[in-house]
Coordinates of C-alpha atoms in Angstrom, one line a residue:
M205 CA 120.9 86.2 71.9
L206 CA 117.2 86.0 72.9
F207 CA 117.3 82.2 73.7
H208 CA 120.6 80.9 74.8
P209 CA 120.6 78.1 77.5
K210 CA 123.5 78.1 79.9
I211 CA 124.4 74.6 79.1
L212 CA 125.8 75.8 75.7
D213 CA 128.5 77.7 77.6
S214 CA 129.3 75.0 80.1
F215 CA 131.7 72.7 78.3
A216 CA 134.7 74.9 77.8
G217 CA 137.5 72.9 79.6
Y218 CA 135.0 70.2 80.5
N219 CA 136.7 66.9 81.4
R220 CA 136.1 63.4 82.9
T221 CA 136.8 64.8 86.4
L222 CA 134.1 67.4 86.1
L223 CA 131.7 64.9 84.5
T224 CA 132.2 62.5 87.5
K225 CA 131.4 65.3 89.9
D226 CA 128.3 66.2 88.0
V227 CA 127.1 62.6 87.9
L228 CA 127.7 62.0 91.6
A229 CA 126.0 65.3 92.4
G230 CA 123.0 64.5 90.2
L231 CA 122.6 61.0 91.9
T232 CA 122.7 62.7 95.3
V233 CA 120.1 65.3 94.4
G234 CA 117.9 62.7 92.7
V235 CA 117.8 60.7 96.0
V236 CA 117.1 63.9 98.0
A237 CA 114.3 64.9 95.6
L238 CA 112.4 61.7 95.8
P239 CA 110.7 62.1 99.2
L240 CA 110.3 65.8 98.7
A241 CA 108.6 65.4 95.4
M242 CA 106.1 62.9 96.8
A243 CA 105.5 64.9 99.9
F244 CA 104.9 68.1 98.0
A245 CA 102.4 66.4 95.7
I246 CA 100.5 64.8 98.5
A247 CA 100.4 68.0 100.5
S248 CA 99.0 69.8 97.4
G249 CA 96.1 67.4 97.1
L250 CA 97.6 65.4 94.3
K251 CA 98.9 61.8 93.9
P252 CA 102.6 61.3 94.8
E253 CA 103.5 60.4 91.2
A254 CA 102.5 64.0 90.1
G255 CA 105.4 65.3 92.1
I256 CA 107.9 62.7 90.8
F257 CA 106.8 63.2 87.2
T258 CA 107.2 67.0 87.7
A259 CA 110.7 66.5 89.1
I260 CA 111.7 64.3 86.2
I261 CA 110.2 66.4 83.3
A262 CA 110.5 69.9 84.7
G263 CA 113.8 69.2 86.4
G264 CA 115.3 67.9 83.2
L265 CA 114.0 70.8 81.1
I266 CA 115.0 73.5 83.5
S267 CA 118.6 72.1 83.6
L268 CA 118.7 71.7 79.9
L269 CA 117.3 75.1 78.9
G270 CA 117.8 77.3 82.0
G271 CA 120.0 80.3 82.6
S272 CA 121.9 78.8 85.6
R273 CA 124.6 76.2 85.6
V274 CA 123.6 74.5 88.9
Q275 CA 120.0 75.3 89.6
I276 CA 117.7 72.3 90.2
G277 CA 114.0 72.6 89.3
G278 CA 111.0 70.7 90.3
P279 CA 108.0 70.9 92.6
A280 CA 108.5 73.3 95.5
G281 CA 107.0 73.8 98.9
A282 CA 106.1 77.4 98.1
F283 CA 103.4 76.0 95.6
I284 CA 101.7 73.7 98.1
V285 CA 99.2 76.3 99.5
I286 CA 98.4 77.7 96.1
V287 CA 98.0 74.3 94.3
Y288 CA 95.9 72.9 97.1
G289 CA 93.6 75.8 97.0
I290 CA 93.2 75.5 93.2
V291 CA 92.6 71.8 93.4
E292 CA 89.9 72.2 96.1
R293 CA 88.2 75.1 94.3
Y294 CA 88.6 74.2 90.6
G295 CA 89.7 70.6 90.4
V296 CA 92.8 68.9 89.0
P297 CA 92.0 69.5 85.3
N298 CA 91.8 73.2 85.9
L299 CA 95.1 73.0 87.9
L300 CA 96.7 71.5 84.8
L301 CA 95.3 74.3 82.7
A302 CA 96.4 77.0 85.1
T303 CA 99.9 75.5 85.2
A304 CA 100.1 75.5 81.4
M305 CA 98.9 79.1 81.3
S306 CA 101.5 80.1 83.9
G307 CA 104.1 78.5 81.7
V308 CA 103.1 80.8 78.8
L309 CA 103.2 83.8 81.1
L310 CA 106.7 82.9 82.5
F311 CA 108.0 82.4 78.9
M312 CA 106.6 85.8 77.9
M313 CA 108.2 87.4 80.9
G314 CA 111.5 86.1 79.8
V315 CA 111.0 87.1 76.1
F316 CA 110.2 90.7 77.2
R317 CA 113.2 90.8 79.5
L318 CA 111.2 91.2 82.7
G319 CA 113.5 89.0 84.7
T320 CA 115.3 91.9 86.4
L321 CA 111.9 93.4 87.5
V322 CA 111.3 90.5 89.9
R323 CA 114.4 91.7 91.8
F324 CA 112.5 95.0 92.6
I325 CA 110.1 93.1 95.0
P326 CA 111.1 94.3 98.5
I327 CA 112.7 91.8 100.8
A328 CA 110.0 92.5 103.4
V329 CA 107.3 91.2 101.0
I330 CA 109.4 88.1 100.1
I331 CA 110.1 87.3 103.8
G332 CA 106.4 87.9 104.7
F333 CA 104.9 85.5 102.1
T334 CA 107.7 82.9 102.5
N335 CA 107.1 82.7 106.2
G336 CA 103.4 82.6 105.6
I337 CA 103.7 79.8 103.2
A338 CA 106.0 77.9 105.5
F339 CA 103.4 78.3 108.3
L340 CA 100.6 77.0 106.1
I341 CA 102.7 74.0 105.0
G342 CA 103.2 73.1 108.7
L343 CA 99.5 73.5 109.4
S344 CA 98.6 71.3 106.4
Q345 CA 100.8 68.5 107.7
I346 CA 99.2 68.3 111.2
K347 CA 96.6 65.9 109.9
D348 CA 99.1 63.2 108.8
F349 CA 101.6 64.0 111.5
F350 CA 99.0 63.1 114.2
G351 CA 97.2 60.6 112.1
L352 CA 93.9 62.4 112.3
S353 CA 90.8 61.0 110.6
I354 CA 89.9 63.8 108.2
E355 CA 88.5 63.0 104.8
K356 CA 89.4 66.4 103.2
M357 CA 91.2 69.4 104.6
P358 CA 89.8 72.8 103.8
A359 CA 92.2 75.2 102.0
Q360 CA 91.3 78.3 104.1
F361 CA 92.9 79.0 107.4
F362 CA 90.0 79.2 109.8
P363 CA 88.0 76.3 108.4
A364 CA 91.3 74.2 108.5
V365 CA 91.9 75.1 112.1
Q366 CA 88.3 74.3 113.0
T367 CA 88.5 70.9 111.1
L368 CA 91.7 70.0 113.0
Y369 CA 90.1 70.9 116.3
Q370 CA 87.0 68.8 115.7
A371 CA 89.2 65.8 114.7
A372 CA 91.6 66.1 117.6
N373 CA 90.1 63.1 119.4
T374 CA 90.8 60.9 116.4
F375 CA 94.6 61.1 116.5
N376 CA 96.6 57.9 116.0
P377 CA 99.4 57.6 118.7
I378 CA 101.3 55.1 116.4
A379 CA 101.3 57.6 113.5
L380 CA 102.4 60.4 115.9
G381 CA 105.2 58.2 117.2
V382 CA 106.4 57.5 113.6
A383 CA 106.3 61.2 112.8
I384 CA 108.1 62.3 115.9
G385 CA 110.7 59.5 115.4
S386 CA 111.2 60.6 111.8
L387 CA 111.6 64.2 112.6
T388 CA 113.9 63.5 115.5
F389 CA 116.0 61.3 113.2
I390 CA 116.3 64.0 110.6
I391 CA 117.4 66.6 113.1
V392 CA 119.9 64.3 114.8
W393 CA 121.3 63.2 111.5
K394 CA 121.7 66.8 110.5
L395 CA 123.5 67.7 113.7
F396 CA 126.0 64.8 113.5
Q397 CA 126.2 64.4 109.7
K398 CA 129.8 65.5 109.4
R399 CA 130.9 62.8 111.8
L400 CA 129.3 59.9 109.9
G401 CA 132.1 59.4 107.4
W402 CA 130.9 58.1 104.1
L403 CA 127.4 58.0 105.4
S404 CA 127.4 61.9 105.5
H405 CA 126.6 61.9 101.8
L406 CA 123.2 60.4 102.4
P407 CA 120.4 62.9 103.0
G408 CA 118.7 62.6 106.4
T409 CA 115.3 62.9 104.9
V410 CA 115.8 59.8 102.7
V411 CA 117.3 57.7 105.5
A412 CA 114.4 58.7 107.8
M413 CA 111.9 57.8 105.2
V414 CA 113.5 54.4 104.5
S415 CA 113.9 53.7 108.2
A416 CA 110.3 54.5 108.9
T417 CA 109.1 52.4 106.0
I418 CA 111.1 49.4 107.2
V419 CA 109.9 49.7 110.8
A420 CA 106.3 50.2 109.8
S421 CA 106.4 47.2 107.5
L422 CA 108.2 44.8 109.8
L423 CA 106.0 45.7 112.8
N424 CA 102.9 45.9 110.6
L425 CA 102.0 49.3 112.3
P426 CA 98.5 50.6 111.8
V427 CA 99.4 53.8 110.0
E428 CA 98.3 55.2 106.7
T429 CA 100.7 54.7 103.8
I430 CA 101.1 55.7 100.2
G431 CA 99.6 52.4 99.2
S432 CA 96.6 52.5 101.5
R433 CA 95.7 56.0 100.3
F434 CA 96.8 56.2 96.7
G435 CA 97.3 52.6 95.7
G436 CA 101.1 53.0 95.3
I437 CA 103.1 54.6 92.5
P438 CA 103.0 53.5 88.8
S439 CA 106.2 51.9 87.7
S440 CA 106.0 53.3 84.1
L441 CA 106.8 56.4 82.2
P442 CA 104.2 59.2 82.4
S443 CA 101.9 59.2 79.4
F444 CA 101.0 62.3 77.3
E445 CA 97.4 63.4 77.6
W446 CA 95.7 66.6 76.2
I447 CA 94.5 69.1 78.7
P448 CA 90.8 69.9 78.4
I449 CA 90.8 73.6 77.4
S450 CA 87.8 75.9 77.1
W451 CA 87.5 79.7 77.0
D452 CA 85.2 79.7 80.1
S453 CA 87.7 77.8 82.1
A454 CA 90.6 79.9 80.9
Q455 CA 89.0 83.1 82.1
Y456 CA 88.5 81.7 85.6
M457 CA 92.0 80.4 85.7
L458 CA 93.8 83.6 84.6
M459 CA 94.3 84.9 88.2
P460 CA 95.5 81.5 89.6
A461 CA 97.8 81.2 86.6
L462 CA 99.2 84.7 87.2
T463 CA 99.8 83.8 90.9
L464 CA 101.6 80.6 89.9
A465 CA 103.7 82.5 87.3
L466 CA 104.7 85.3 89.7
L467 CA 105.5 82.9 92.6
G468 CA 107.5 80.7 90.2
A469 CA 109.5 83.6 88.9
I470 CA 110.3 84.9 92.3
E471 CA 111.2 81.5 93.7
S472 CA 113.4 80.5 90.7
L473 CA 115.3 83.8 90.5
L474 CA 115.8 83.9 94.3
C475 CA 117.2 80.4 94.1
A476 CA 119.4 81.4 91.1
R477 CA 120.8 84.4 93.1
I478 CA 121.6 82.1 96.1
A479 CA 123.4 79.8 93.7
D480 CA 125.3 82.7 92.2
G481 CA 126.5 83.6 95.7
L482 CA 127.8 80.1 96.3
T483 CA 129.4 79.5 92.9
H484 CA 130.5 83.1 92.3
E485 CA 129.0 83.1 88.8
R486 CA 126.0 85.0 87.3
H487 CA 122.8 83.4 86.0
E488 CA 120.8 84.8 83.1
S489 CA 117.4 85.7 84.6
N490 CA 115.4 86.0 81.4
Q491 CA 116.7 82.7 80.0
E492 CA 115.8 81.1 83.4
L493 CA 112.2 82.4 83.1
M494 CA 111.9 81.1 79.6
A495 CA 113.1 77.7 80.7
Q496 CA 110.6 77.8 83.7
G497 CA 107.9 78.7 81.2
I498 CA 108.6 75.8 78.9
S499 CA 108.8 73.3 81.8
N500 CA 105.5 74.5 83.3
L501 CA 103.8 74.4 79.8
T502 CA 105.0 70.9 79.3
T503 CA 104.5 69.1 82.6
P504 CA 100.7 69.4 82.8
F505 CA 100.4 67.2 79.6
F506 CA 102.0 64.4 81.6
G507 CA 100.0 64.9 84.8
G508 CA 102.6 67.1 86.5
M509 CA 102.2 70.1 88.9
P510 CA 103.8 73.6 88.9
A511 CA 107.6 73.7 89.0
T512 CA 110.2 76.2 89.9
G513 CA 113.8 76.5 91.1
T514 CA 114.3 74.7 94.5
I515 CA 116.7 76.2 97.0
A516 CA 117.3 73.1 99.1
R517 CA 118.1 70.8 96.2
T518 CA 120.1 73.5 94.4
V519 CA 122.3 74.0 97.5
T520 CA 122.7 70.2 97.8
N521 CA 123.7 70.1 94.2
I522 CA 126.4 72.7 94.7
E523 CA 127.7 71.2 97.9
S524 CA 127.9 67.8 96.1
G525 CA 130.3 69.3 93.6
A526 CA 128.1 70.1 90.6
T527 CA 129.6 72.5 88.0
T528 CA 127.3 72.3 85.0
P529 CA 123.6 71.6 84.1
I530 CA 124.6 67.9 83.5
S531 CA 124.0 67.3 87.2
G532 CA 120.4 68.5 86.9
I533 CA 119.8 66.2 84.0
V534 CA 121.4 63.2 85.9
H535 CA 119.1 64.1 88.8
A536 CA 116.0 63.8 86.5
L537 CA 117.3 60.5 85.1
T538 CA 117.9 59.1 88.6
L539 CA 114.3 59.7 89.5
L540 CA 113.2 58.1 86.3
M541 CA 115.2 55.0 87.1
I542 CA 113.7 54.9 90.6
I543 CA 110.2 55.1 89.0
L544 CA 110.9 52.3 86.6
F545 CA 112.6 49.8 88.9
A546 CA 111.7 50.7 92.5
A547 CA 108.2 52.1 92.4
P548 CA 106.5 49.1 94.1
L549 CA 108.6 49.7 97.2
A550 CA 107.0 53.1 97.7
K551 CA 103.6 51.8 98.6
D552 CA 104.7 51.1 102.2
I553 CA 106.0 54.6 102.9
P554 CA 104.1 56.0 106.0
L555 CA 102.4 59.3 105.3
A556 CA 103.4 60.3 108.9
S557 CA 107.0 60.1 107.9
L558 CA 106.4 62.3 104.8
A559 CA 104.6 64.8 107.1
A560 CA 107.6 64.9 109.4
I561 CA 109.8 65.6 106.4
L562 CA 107.5 68.5 105.3
M563 CA 107.5 69.9 108.8
Y564 CA 111.3 70.0 108.7
V565 CA 111.2 71.6 105.2
A566 CA 108.7 74.2 106.4
W567 CA 110.8 75.1 109.4
N568 CA 113.9 75.6 107.3
M569 CA 112.0 77.4 104.6
G570 CA 110.9 80.2 106.9
E571 CA 113.1 83.0 108.0
W572 CA 111.8 83.1 111.5
K573 CA 114.8 85.0 112.9
K574 CA 113.5 88.1 111.0
F575 CA 110.4 88.1 113.2
I576 CA 112.6 88.0 116.3
D577 CA 114.6 90.9 115.0
L578 CA 111.6 93.0 113.9
K579 CA 112.3 95.6 116.7
Q580 CA 115.5 96.5 114.9
F581 CA 113.6 97.7 111.9
R582 CA 111.5 100.8 111.2
L583 CA 107.7 100.7 111.7
P584 CA 106.9 100.6 107.9
Y585 CA 109.1 97.5 107.5
R586 CA 107.4 95.8 110.4
I587 CA 103.9 96.6 109.1
T588 CA 104.8 95.4 105.6
I589 CA 106.3 92.1 106.7
L590 CA 103.6 91.3 109.3
S591 CA 100.8 92.3 106.9
V592 CA 102.0 90.1 104.1
F593 CA 102.5 87.2 106.6
F594 CA 99.0 87.4 108.1
L595 CA 97.3 88.0 104.8
T596 CA 99.1 85.0 103.3
V597 CA 98.0 82.8 106.2
I598 CA 94.4 84.1 106.5
L599 CA 93.5 85.1 103.0
D600 CA 95.7 84.2 100.0
L601 CA 99.1 84.9 98.5
T602 CA 97.8 87.1 95.7
T603 CA 96.1 89.5 98.1
A604 CA 99.2 89.4 100.5
V605 CA 101.6 90.3 97.7
E606 CA 99.4 93.1 96.3
V607 CA 99.0 94.7 99.8
G608 CA 102.7 94.2 100.5
L609 CA 103.7 95.9 97.3
L610 CA 101.3 98.7 97.9
L611 CA 102.7 99.3 101.4
A612 CA 106.2 99.1 100.1
F613 CA 105.3 101.6 97.4
I614 CA 103.8 104.0 99.8
T615 CA 106.8 103.7 102.2
F616 CA 109.2 104.2 99.3
I617 CA 107.4 107.4 98.2
Y618 CA 107.4 108.7 101.7
R619 CA 111.1 108.0 102.2
I620 CA 112.2 109.6 98.9
S621 CA 110.0 112.6 99.4
S622 CA 111.4 113.1 102.9
L623 CA 115.0 113.0 101.4
S624 CA 114.0 115.8 98.9
R625 CA 114.4 119.3 100.5
C626 CA 114.4 122.9 99.6
E627 CA 116.8 125.4 101.2
S628 CA 117.1 129.2 100.9
A629 CA 120.4 130.4 99.7
D630 CA 122.1 132.1 102.7
T631 CA 122.6 135.8 102.0
K632 CA 125.8 135.7 104.0
D633 CA 127.2 133.6 101.1
F634 CA 126.1 136.2 98.6
P635 CA 126.7 139.7 99.9
T636 CA 125.4 141.1 96.6
L637 CA 121.9 140.0 97.6
N638 CA 121.8 142.0 100.9
H639 CA 120.5 145.2 99.2
L640 CA 117.9 143.1 97.2
Q641 CA 116.0 141.6 100.2
G642 CA 112.4 141.0 99.3
R643 CA 113.1 141.5 95.6
V644 CA 115.4 138.5 94.8
D645 CA 115.1 135.1 96.4
A646 CA 117.4 132.1 95.8
Y647 CA 116.7 128.5 96.6
R648 CA 118.6 125.3 96.4
I649 CA 116.6 122.1 95.8
Y650 CA 118.0 118.6 96.7
G651 CA 116.8 115.1 95.8
A652 CA 113.9 114.4 93.4
I653 CA 111.1 116.7 92.2
F654 CA 108.3 114.1 91.7
F655 CA 104.7 113.7 92.5
G656 CA 105.5 113.0 96.1
A657 CA 107.7 116.0 96.6
V658 CA 106.0 118.8 94.5
K659 CA 105.1 120.5 97.8
L660 CA 108.6 121.9 97.8
L661 CA 107.8 124.1 94.9
E662 CA 104.3 124.9 96.2
K663 CA 105.9 126.4 99.3
I664 CA 108.0 128.7 97.1
E665 CA 104.9 129.8 95.3
E666 CA 103.5 131.0 98.6
N667 CA 106.5 133.3 99.2
L668 CA 107.4 134.8 95.8
P669 CA 109.8 137.8 95.7
T670 CA 108.8 141.0 93.9
Q671 CA 111.6 141.0 91.3
T672 CA 113.6 137.8 90.7
L673 CA 113.4 134.1 91.7
L674 CA 116.4 131.9 91.4
L675 CA 116.2 128.1 91.5
D676 CA 119.4 126.0 91.9
L677 CA 118.6 122.5 90.6
K678 CA 122.2 121.3 90.5
N679 CA 121.5 118.7 93.2
V680 CA 118.2 117.5 91.7
I681 CA 118.8 114.0 90.4
Y682 CA 115.3 113.3 89.0
I683 CA 112.2 115.2 87.7
D684 CA 109.0 113.4 86.7
T685 CA 106.1 114.6 84.8
S686 CA 104.3 115.9 87.9
G687 CA 107.4 117.7 89.0
M688 CA 107.8 119.3 85.5
D689 CA 104.2 120.4 85.5
T690 CA 104.7 122.1 88.9
I691 CA 107.8 123.9 87.6
M692 CA 105.9 125.1 84.6
E693 CA 103.0 126.3 86.8
L694 CA 105.6 128.2 88.9
A695 CA 107.0 129.8 85.8
H696 CA 103.5 130.7 84.6
L697 CA 102.8 132.3 88.0
C698 CA 106.1 134.3 87.9
K699 CA 105.2 135.5 84.4
I700 CA 101.8 136.7 85.6
R701 CA 103.3 138.6 88.5
N702 CA 106.2 140.0 86.3
I703 CA 108.8 138.1 88.3
K704 CA 111.9 136.9 86.5
L705 CA 112.6 133.2 87.0
I706 CA 116.2 132.0 86.7
I707 CA 117.0 128.3 86.5
C708 CA 120.5 127.2 87.4
G709 CA 122.4 123.9 87.4
L710 CA 120.3 121.7 85.2
D711 CA 122.1 118.4 84.3
H712 CA 121.5 114.8 83.2
Q713 CA 117.9 113.6 83.6
P714 CA 116.4 116.9 84.8
L715 CA 117.9 118.7 81.7
E716 CA 116.6 116.0 79.4
M717 CA 113.1 116.3 81.0
V718 CA 113.1 120.1 80.6
Q719 CA 114.1 119.8 77.0
R720 CA 111.5 117.2 76.2
S721 CA 108.7 119.3 77.8
D722 CA 109.7 122.4 75.7
F723 CA 110.1 124.4 78.9
L724 CA 113.4 125.8 77.6
K725 CA 111.5 127.5 74.7
S726 CA 109.1 129.2 77.1
L727 CA 111.7 131.2 78.9
P728 CA 114.2 133.8 77.6
A729 CA 117.8 132.5 76.9
D730 CA 119.2 134.6 79.8
C731 CA 117.2 132.7 82.3
F732 CA 119.3 129.5 82.3
Y733 CA 122.8 129.3 83.9
P734 CA 125.1 126.5 84.8
D735 CA 125.3 127.4 88.5
L736 CA 123.7 129.6 91.2
I737 CA 126.6 132.1 91.3
S738 CA 126.2 132.8 87.6
G739 CA 122.5 133.2 88.1
I740 CA 123.0 135.6 91.0
K741 CA 125.4 137.8 88.9
A742 CA 122.7 138.0 86.2
A743 CA 120.0 138.8 88.8
T744 CA 122.0 141.7 90.3
Q745 CA 122.7 143.1 86.9
S746 CA 119.1 143.1 85.8

């Protein structure tokens, strides 16, 4: 079926025990998602409630309509850099428009079954931009981590570094102490979590945030809080508002929307694959993309931000015992209850503590070990991963991915062309050819005859025999249009020079390509043989 959410297949054998596991997992993930949703929104240049509303609405829709049993959706760290840049350059209304447009693009990607194509993005490109985004997240949190007095942080790398440098003398030692204390608490909690008994179920990020809030409130510490910067969080349901849409704005937002859609597709399907590995089940990638599309089309009308699958919350969901999308729906309802009944308490949360949480998230988000192990990989892999990383940091994600894919494409062509080879058939294997030296030449071709390997046939053209040319294509696995044109040019050249061309061993895709190009009709019937030996017998008899 075209549209078939995974939740429809999740209730076979479902019972009270599994429901209890899903509810407990959903409650756990909901608590985990609270500080992350607020931190991601603030780091993106939005109000904290934008992140929470997104986690509620998008998280619920992704679980209800998605193609994975256990994936948790919501605002993600990967979007911070992109969203912040869009907000700074185009404003929040245009961010909402770009998010809705990305939702349409994601849904169409699912409808046209493009989910599997996302898997073709090379791992070097993914690691490069993931590490680049993680680095930029860490850079964006230096302001609140050190309590610097900066009215607005630039989105670009060099202006951001310059701004941080110029404001270095304004750092707040109290804010820095809160941030370091929160980060240390999270790390220590993670190290000793298994020894904490029933407390081990509590996420360290939440405990650190609550502890920092209590300490800052009791001691009346002079640090910036959610209340001092944003006025707190509304304790009400998000209201529906139409997005201002104009053709002029839509044209400018097409590329940002495409960036959000591609990043959302990559993140969500990577997350789903990780979940598959942990649960030993398979997600439906196209259904997941359609669910992501619907959620991103819906959330902007409630003031939300872009959403995708979130790896940390999904893994927490699985480790907490979740088995069906019910846990994701419970996670969304948990956040909704927090908003309705505990929102006033959030105004005292120190921003330095949220910055520490994001620093921790950024560190765990990046695959830094891959940089240490770069010397183990070939030069093209190193160039690709480092190029994508530095371009993500210095320029933007779109340029980085484009360049990364181009480098990967060039590397792939080079590798495949280097695997294709042409060998002369040894005359010792065919004694009947000894007396025909110079008049009959036989060649075996291996690999693929495509636009990157047509030089193999061009070399044969330079050394044509006087009587018969035999080509053994039994080991050719693929021929593209350029390769077919080169073969036809070789046949035409042989015809002009009155040289008999014999083709041997065509099978599968190469045979289909030859038939579609009408090449078979251009040569006599006695010029095609199933193998090289049959072709040589025919050549010696002619």
